[in-house]
Short mmCIF file of C-alpha atoms and ligand atoms in Angstrom, two decimals:
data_model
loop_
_atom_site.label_atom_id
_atom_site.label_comp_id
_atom_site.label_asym_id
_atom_site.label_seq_id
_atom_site.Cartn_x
_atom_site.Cartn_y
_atom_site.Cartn_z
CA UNK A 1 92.88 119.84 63.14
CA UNK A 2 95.85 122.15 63.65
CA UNK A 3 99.45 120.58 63.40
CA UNK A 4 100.60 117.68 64.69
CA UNK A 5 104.61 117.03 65.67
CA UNK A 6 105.56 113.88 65.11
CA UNK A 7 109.19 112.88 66.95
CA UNK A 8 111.48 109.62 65.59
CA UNK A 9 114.42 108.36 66.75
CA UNK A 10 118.23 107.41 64.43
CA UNK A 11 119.07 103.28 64.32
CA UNK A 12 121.98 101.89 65.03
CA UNK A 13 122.42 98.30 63.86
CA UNK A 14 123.75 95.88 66.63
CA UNK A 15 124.06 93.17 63.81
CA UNK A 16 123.91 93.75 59.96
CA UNK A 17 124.21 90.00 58.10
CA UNK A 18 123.64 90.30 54.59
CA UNK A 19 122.95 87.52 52.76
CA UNK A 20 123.32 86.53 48.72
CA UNK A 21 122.34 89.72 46.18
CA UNK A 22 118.72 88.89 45.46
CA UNK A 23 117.17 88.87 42.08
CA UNK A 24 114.78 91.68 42.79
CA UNK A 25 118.60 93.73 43.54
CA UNK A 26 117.85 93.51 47.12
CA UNK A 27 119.66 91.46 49.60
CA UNK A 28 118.38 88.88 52.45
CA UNK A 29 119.71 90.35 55.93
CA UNK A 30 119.68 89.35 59.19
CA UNK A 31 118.68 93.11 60.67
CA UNK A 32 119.36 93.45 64.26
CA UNK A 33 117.98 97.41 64.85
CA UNK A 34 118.30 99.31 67.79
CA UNK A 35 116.53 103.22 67.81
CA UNK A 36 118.21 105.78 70.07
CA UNK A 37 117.74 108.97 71.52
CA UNK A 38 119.09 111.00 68.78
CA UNK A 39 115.77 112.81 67.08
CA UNK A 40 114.04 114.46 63.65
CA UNK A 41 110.58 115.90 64.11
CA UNK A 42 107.92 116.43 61.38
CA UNK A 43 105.55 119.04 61.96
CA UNK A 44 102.74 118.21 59.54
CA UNK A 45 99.73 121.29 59.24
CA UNK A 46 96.73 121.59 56.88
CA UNK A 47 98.49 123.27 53.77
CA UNK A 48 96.96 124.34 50.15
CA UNK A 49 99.35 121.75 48.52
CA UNK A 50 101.77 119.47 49.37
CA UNK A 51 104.67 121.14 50.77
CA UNK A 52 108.30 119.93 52.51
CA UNK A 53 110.84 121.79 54.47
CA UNK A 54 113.75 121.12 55.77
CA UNK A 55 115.86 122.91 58.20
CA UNK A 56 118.79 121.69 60.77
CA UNK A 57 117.49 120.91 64.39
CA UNK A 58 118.26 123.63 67.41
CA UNK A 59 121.58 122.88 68.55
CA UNK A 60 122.56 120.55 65.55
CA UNK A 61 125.20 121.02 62.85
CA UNK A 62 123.34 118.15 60.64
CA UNK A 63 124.06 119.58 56.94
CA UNK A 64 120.58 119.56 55.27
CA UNK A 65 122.09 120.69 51.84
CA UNK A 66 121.51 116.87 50.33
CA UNK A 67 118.08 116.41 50.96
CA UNK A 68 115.44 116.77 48.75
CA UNK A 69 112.05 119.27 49.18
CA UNK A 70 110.55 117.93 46.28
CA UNK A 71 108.14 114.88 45.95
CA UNK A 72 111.26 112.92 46.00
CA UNK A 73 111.63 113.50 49.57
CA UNK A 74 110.42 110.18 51.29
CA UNK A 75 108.26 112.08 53.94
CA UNK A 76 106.75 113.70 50.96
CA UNK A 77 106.43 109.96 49.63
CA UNK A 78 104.36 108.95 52.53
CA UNK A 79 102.22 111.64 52.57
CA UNK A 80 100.69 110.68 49.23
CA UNK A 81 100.72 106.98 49.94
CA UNK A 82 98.55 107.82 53.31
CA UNK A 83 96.39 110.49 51.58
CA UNK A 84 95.87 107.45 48.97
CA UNK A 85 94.75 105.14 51.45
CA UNK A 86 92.23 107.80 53.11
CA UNK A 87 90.95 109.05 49.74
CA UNK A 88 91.88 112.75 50.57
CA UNK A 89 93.90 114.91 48.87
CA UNK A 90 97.54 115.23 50.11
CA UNK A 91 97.44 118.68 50.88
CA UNK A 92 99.95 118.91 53.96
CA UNK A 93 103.08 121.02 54.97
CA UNK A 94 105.57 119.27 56.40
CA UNK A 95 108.39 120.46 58.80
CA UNK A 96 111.18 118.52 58.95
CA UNK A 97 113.80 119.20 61.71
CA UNK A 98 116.87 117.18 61.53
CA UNK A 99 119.27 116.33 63.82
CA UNK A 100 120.14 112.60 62.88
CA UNK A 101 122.87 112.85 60.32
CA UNK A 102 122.05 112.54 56.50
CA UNK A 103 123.23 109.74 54.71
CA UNK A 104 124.96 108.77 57.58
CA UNK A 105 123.85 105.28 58.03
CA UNK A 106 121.04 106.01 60.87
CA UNK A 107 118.02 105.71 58.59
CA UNK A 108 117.49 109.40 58.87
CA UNK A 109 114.86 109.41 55.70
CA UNK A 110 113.34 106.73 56.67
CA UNK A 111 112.68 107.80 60.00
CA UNK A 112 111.24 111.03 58.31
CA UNK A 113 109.02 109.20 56.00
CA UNK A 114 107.87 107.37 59.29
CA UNK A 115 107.14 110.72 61.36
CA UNK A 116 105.30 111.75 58.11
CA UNK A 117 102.70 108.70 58.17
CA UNK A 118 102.20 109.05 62.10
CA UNK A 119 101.57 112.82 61.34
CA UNK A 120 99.62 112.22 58.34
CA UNK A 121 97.31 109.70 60.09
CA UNK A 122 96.88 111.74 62.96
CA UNK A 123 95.80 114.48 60.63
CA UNK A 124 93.27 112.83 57.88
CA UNK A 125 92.48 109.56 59.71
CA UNK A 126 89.13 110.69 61.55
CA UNK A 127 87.81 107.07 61.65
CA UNK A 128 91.02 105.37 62.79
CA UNK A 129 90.69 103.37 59.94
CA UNK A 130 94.95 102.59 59.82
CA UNK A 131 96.53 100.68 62.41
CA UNK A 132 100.31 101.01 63.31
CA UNK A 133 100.56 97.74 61.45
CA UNK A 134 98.86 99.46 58.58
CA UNK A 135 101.47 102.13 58.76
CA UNK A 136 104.62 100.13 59.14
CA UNK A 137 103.04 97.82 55.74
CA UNK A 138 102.82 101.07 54.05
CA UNK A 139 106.43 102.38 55.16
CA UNK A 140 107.69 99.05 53.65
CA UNK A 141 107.03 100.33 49.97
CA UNK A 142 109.42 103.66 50.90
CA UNK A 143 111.87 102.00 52.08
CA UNK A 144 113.76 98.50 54.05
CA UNK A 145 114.53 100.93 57.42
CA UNK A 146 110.93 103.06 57.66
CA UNK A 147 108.81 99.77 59.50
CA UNK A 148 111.45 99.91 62.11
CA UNK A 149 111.42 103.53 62.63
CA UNK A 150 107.98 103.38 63.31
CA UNK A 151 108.09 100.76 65.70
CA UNK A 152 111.58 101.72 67.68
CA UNK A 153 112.76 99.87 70.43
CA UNK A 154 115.21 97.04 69.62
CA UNK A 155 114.04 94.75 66.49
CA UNK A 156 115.00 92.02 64.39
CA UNK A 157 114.36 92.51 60.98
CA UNK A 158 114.51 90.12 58.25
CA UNK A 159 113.89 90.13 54.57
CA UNK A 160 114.87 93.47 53.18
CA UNK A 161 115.06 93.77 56.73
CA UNK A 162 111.34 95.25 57.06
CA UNK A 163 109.77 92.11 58.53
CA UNK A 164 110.04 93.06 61.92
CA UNK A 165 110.04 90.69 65.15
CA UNK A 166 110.60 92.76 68.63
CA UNK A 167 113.94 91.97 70.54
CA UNK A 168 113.88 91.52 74.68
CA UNK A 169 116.05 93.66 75.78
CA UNK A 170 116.86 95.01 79.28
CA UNK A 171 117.74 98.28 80.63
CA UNK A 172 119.57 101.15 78.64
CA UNK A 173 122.81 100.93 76.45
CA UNK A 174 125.19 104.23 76.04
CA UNK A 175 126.38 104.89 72.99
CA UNK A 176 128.54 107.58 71.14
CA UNK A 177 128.20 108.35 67.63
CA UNK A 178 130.91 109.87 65.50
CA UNK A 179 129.70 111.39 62.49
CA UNK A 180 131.59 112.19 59.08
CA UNK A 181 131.77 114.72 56.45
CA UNK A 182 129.54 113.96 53.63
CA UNK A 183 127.42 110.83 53.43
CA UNK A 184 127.93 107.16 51.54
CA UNK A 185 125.23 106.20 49.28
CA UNK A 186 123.84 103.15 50.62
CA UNK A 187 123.24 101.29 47.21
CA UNK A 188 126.67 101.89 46.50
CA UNK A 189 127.89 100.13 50.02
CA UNK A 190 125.71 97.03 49.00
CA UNK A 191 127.23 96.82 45.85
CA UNK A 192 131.05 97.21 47.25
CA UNK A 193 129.92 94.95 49.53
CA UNK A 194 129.09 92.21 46.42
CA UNK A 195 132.04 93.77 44.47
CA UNK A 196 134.44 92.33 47.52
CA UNK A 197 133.14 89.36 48.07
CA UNK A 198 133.47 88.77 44.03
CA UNK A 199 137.15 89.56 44.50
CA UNK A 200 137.29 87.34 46.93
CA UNK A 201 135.74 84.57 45.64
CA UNK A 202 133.72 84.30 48.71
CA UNK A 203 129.68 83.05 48.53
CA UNK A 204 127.50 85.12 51.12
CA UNK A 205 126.01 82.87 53.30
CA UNK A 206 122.87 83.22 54.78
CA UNK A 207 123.21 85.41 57.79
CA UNK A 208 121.52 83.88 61.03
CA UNK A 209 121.23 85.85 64.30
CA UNK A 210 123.98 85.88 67.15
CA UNK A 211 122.51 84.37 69.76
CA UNK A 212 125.13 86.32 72.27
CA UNK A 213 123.91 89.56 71.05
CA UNK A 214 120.48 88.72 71.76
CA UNK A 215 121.34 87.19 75.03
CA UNK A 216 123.44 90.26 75.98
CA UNK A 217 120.33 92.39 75.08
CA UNK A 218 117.83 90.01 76.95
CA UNK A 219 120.51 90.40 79.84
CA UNK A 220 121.26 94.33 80.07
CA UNK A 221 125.00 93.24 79.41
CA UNK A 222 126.19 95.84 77.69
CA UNK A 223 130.02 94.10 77.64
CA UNK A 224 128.53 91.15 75.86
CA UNK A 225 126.62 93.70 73.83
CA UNK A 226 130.00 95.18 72.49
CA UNK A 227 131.54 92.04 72.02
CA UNK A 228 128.70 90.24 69.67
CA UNK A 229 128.31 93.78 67.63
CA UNK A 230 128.83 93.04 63.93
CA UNK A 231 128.45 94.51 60.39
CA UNK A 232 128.42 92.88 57.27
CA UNK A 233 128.75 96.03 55.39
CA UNK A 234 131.68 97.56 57.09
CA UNK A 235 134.13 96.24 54.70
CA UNK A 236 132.46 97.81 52.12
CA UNK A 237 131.84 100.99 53.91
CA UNK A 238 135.77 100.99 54.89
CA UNK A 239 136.99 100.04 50.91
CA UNK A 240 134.60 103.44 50.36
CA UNK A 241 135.93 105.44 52.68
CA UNK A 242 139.19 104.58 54.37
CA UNK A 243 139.58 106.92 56.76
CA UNK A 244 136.39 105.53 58.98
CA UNK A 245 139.35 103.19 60.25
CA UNK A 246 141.48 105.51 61.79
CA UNK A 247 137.93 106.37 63.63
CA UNK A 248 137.27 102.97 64.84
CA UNK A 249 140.55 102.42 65.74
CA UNK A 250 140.70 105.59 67.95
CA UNK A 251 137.51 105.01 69.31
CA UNK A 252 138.51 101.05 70.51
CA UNK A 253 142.00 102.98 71.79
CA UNK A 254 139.92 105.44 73.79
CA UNK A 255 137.92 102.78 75.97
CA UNK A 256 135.01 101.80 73.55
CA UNK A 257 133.48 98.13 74.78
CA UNK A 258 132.42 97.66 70.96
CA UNK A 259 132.71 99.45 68.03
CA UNK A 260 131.49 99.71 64.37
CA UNK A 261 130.21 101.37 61.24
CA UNK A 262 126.22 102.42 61.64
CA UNK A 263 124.53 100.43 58.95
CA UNK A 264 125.72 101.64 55.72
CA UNK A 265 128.06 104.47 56.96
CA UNK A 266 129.86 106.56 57.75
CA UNK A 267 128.73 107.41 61.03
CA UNK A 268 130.52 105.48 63.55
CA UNK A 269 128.62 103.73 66.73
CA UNK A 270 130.77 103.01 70.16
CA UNK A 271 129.60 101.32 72.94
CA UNK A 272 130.49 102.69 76.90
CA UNK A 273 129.50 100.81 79.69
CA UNK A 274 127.94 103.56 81.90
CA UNK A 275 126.76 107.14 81.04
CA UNK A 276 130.02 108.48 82.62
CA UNK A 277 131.71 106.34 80.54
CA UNK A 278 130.21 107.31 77.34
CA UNK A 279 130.75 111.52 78.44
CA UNK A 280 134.85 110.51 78.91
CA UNK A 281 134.45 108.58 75.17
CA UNK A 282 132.70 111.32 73.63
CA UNK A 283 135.37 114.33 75.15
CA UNK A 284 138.32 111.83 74.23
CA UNK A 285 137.32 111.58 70.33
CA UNK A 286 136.12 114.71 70.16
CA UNK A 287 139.54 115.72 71.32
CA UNK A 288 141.22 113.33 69.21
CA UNK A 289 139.96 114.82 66.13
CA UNK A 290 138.48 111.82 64.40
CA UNK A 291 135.10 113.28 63.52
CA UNK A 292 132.74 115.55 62.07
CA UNK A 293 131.10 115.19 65.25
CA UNK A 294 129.97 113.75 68.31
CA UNK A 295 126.88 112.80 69.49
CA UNK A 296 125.69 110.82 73.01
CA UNK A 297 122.71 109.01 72.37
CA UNK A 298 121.00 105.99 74.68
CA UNK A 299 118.63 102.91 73.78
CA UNK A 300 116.12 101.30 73.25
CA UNK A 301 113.76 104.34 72.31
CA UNK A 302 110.31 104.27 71.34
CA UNK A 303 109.82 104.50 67.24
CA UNK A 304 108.13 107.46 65.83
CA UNK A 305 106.00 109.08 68.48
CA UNK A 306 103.12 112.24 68.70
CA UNK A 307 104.38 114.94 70.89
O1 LIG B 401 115.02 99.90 50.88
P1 LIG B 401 115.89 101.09 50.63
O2 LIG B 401 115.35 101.99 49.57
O3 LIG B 401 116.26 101.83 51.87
O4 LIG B 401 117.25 100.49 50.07
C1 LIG B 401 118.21 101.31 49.49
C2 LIG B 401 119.16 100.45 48.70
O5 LIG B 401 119.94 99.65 49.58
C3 LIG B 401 118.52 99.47 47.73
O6 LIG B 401 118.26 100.05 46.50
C4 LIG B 401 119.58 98.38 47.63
O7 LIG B 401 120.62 98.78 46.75
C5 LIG B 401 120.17 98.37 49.02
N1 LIG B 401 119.56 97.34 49.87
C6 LIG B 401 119.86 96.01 49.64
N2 LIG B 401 119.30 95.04 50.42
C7 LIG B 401 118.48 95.38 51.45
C8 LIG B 401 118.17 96.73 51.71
C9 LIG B 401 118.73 97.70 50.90
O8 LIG B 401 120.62 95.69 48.73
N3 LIG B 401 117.96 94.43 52.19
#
């Protein structure tokens, strides 16, 4: 077989609940995912060795100078752990074309690793011998955020957040994503997040999941939608990186029907009501001069998908 392109869609997390620090250094979350239409693609081809490249999408200003091309790279990861399954040898070159930010708080690696085990299956898997479930259990081991990418849509995850229920969800929500300038290290967010509720004196409590959110998603309502958004680690993301507030704050000033910190940050998610809506928001902060960048993305989208 010749090579196989393998497209995956950025998260945005409608609800982020984290629960107590775990003793395994993980923590118990209430996951709410949502993939939209802001793409990587992994081109995986027959290859002497293993082999990973990365390079910046057409039309994308995503800096690529943090990630890895190594066998640390978690597309690299899931190569192996796919050629392990099949018993062949993980002798693959793989692509990588980014245009979700990195370490930006959309799961960009992980939806890498996740384009990587579609491509890699579709590659060595002759006999069909690994289901999509068998992929997303595999994607678990790389990482909390990879199942999801696999799957796409809008998802409730709990656990690490990689035990994965789909969410109803009607119609298509507009978003705008601001991006920053350099990324936050997502173990570091977790542990600000612990390190304020310490100072605090406050006990996590165990996060359950907004039942307007899901109602607003089972609805198509994307004011509810804005109005039940919520993110357990934005504290920590803001102690780490004040400015994001000034970006949040211009964003709700500038017509945004919810607003937040993407999972672990800093990338910034706001909500429009329409697609006309969401152009206006996205001209107004790019005018404003709160971001790296802006990006329009829509969702639900489908997880990592063949092209
Ligand atoms: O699973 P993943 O490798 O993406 O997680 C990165 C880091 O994020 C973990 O090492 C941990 O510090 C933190 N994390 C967490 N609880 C989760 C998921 C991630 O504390 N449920």
């Amino acid at each position: 077989m010749n090579a196989v392109t393998v497209r995956v869609p950025a998260k945005v997390n409608l609800q982020l609940g984290v629960g107590p620090l775990r003793d395994d250094g993980y923590h118990d979350l209430v996951n709410v995912f949502h993939a939209v239409s802001l793409f990587d693609e992994v081109t995986a081809e027959p290859s002497g060795r293993l082999e990973v490249s990365v390079q910046a999408a057409p039309h994308s200003r995503v800096a690529i100078g943090g990630v890895p091309t190594d066998e640390d790279n978690l597309a690299a990861r899931a190569a192996r752990l796919v050629a392990e399954r099949l018993g062949v040898r993980p002798d693959v070159r793989l692509r990588i074309r980014k245009a979700i930010p990195v370490a930006g708080g959309m799961a960009g690696g992980s939806a890498d690793a996740a384009a990587a085990l579609v491509a890699c299956a579709r590659l060595w898997d002759d006999r069909d011998q690994l289901t999509r479930d068998d992929l997303m259990e595999i994607g678990a081991d790389l990482g909390s955020d990879v199942p999801f990418a696999v799957l796409g849509g809008t998802a409730v995850g709990v656990g690490r957040g990689e035990r994965l229920t789909p969410a109803l969800t009607r119609g298509t929500f507009h978003w705008v994503f601001a991006t920053a300038d350099g990324g936050l290290s997502t173990p570091a967010v977790y542990a600000e997040c612990d390190r304020l509720r310490m100072e605090a004196e406050e006990t996590a409590q165990w996060p359950t999941v907004s039942e307007g959110l899901m109602t607003a998603l089972a609805t198509g309502d994307p004011k509810g939608l804005g109005a039940t958004l919520s993110n357990d680690l934005q504290p920590a993301a803001l102690s780490l990186r004040p400015s994001l507030r000034r970006t949040i704050d211009a964003g709700r000033d500038l017509g945004a029907i919810g607003a937040l910190v993407s999972g672990s940050g800093p990338t910034c998610a706001f909500l429009a009501e329409t697609d006309d809506d969401a152009v206006g928001l996205a001209e107004a902060l790019h005018g404003a001069g709160v971001a790296e960048q802006i990006v329009r993305a829509h969702g639900p989208v489908p997880g990592a998908t063949l092209v």
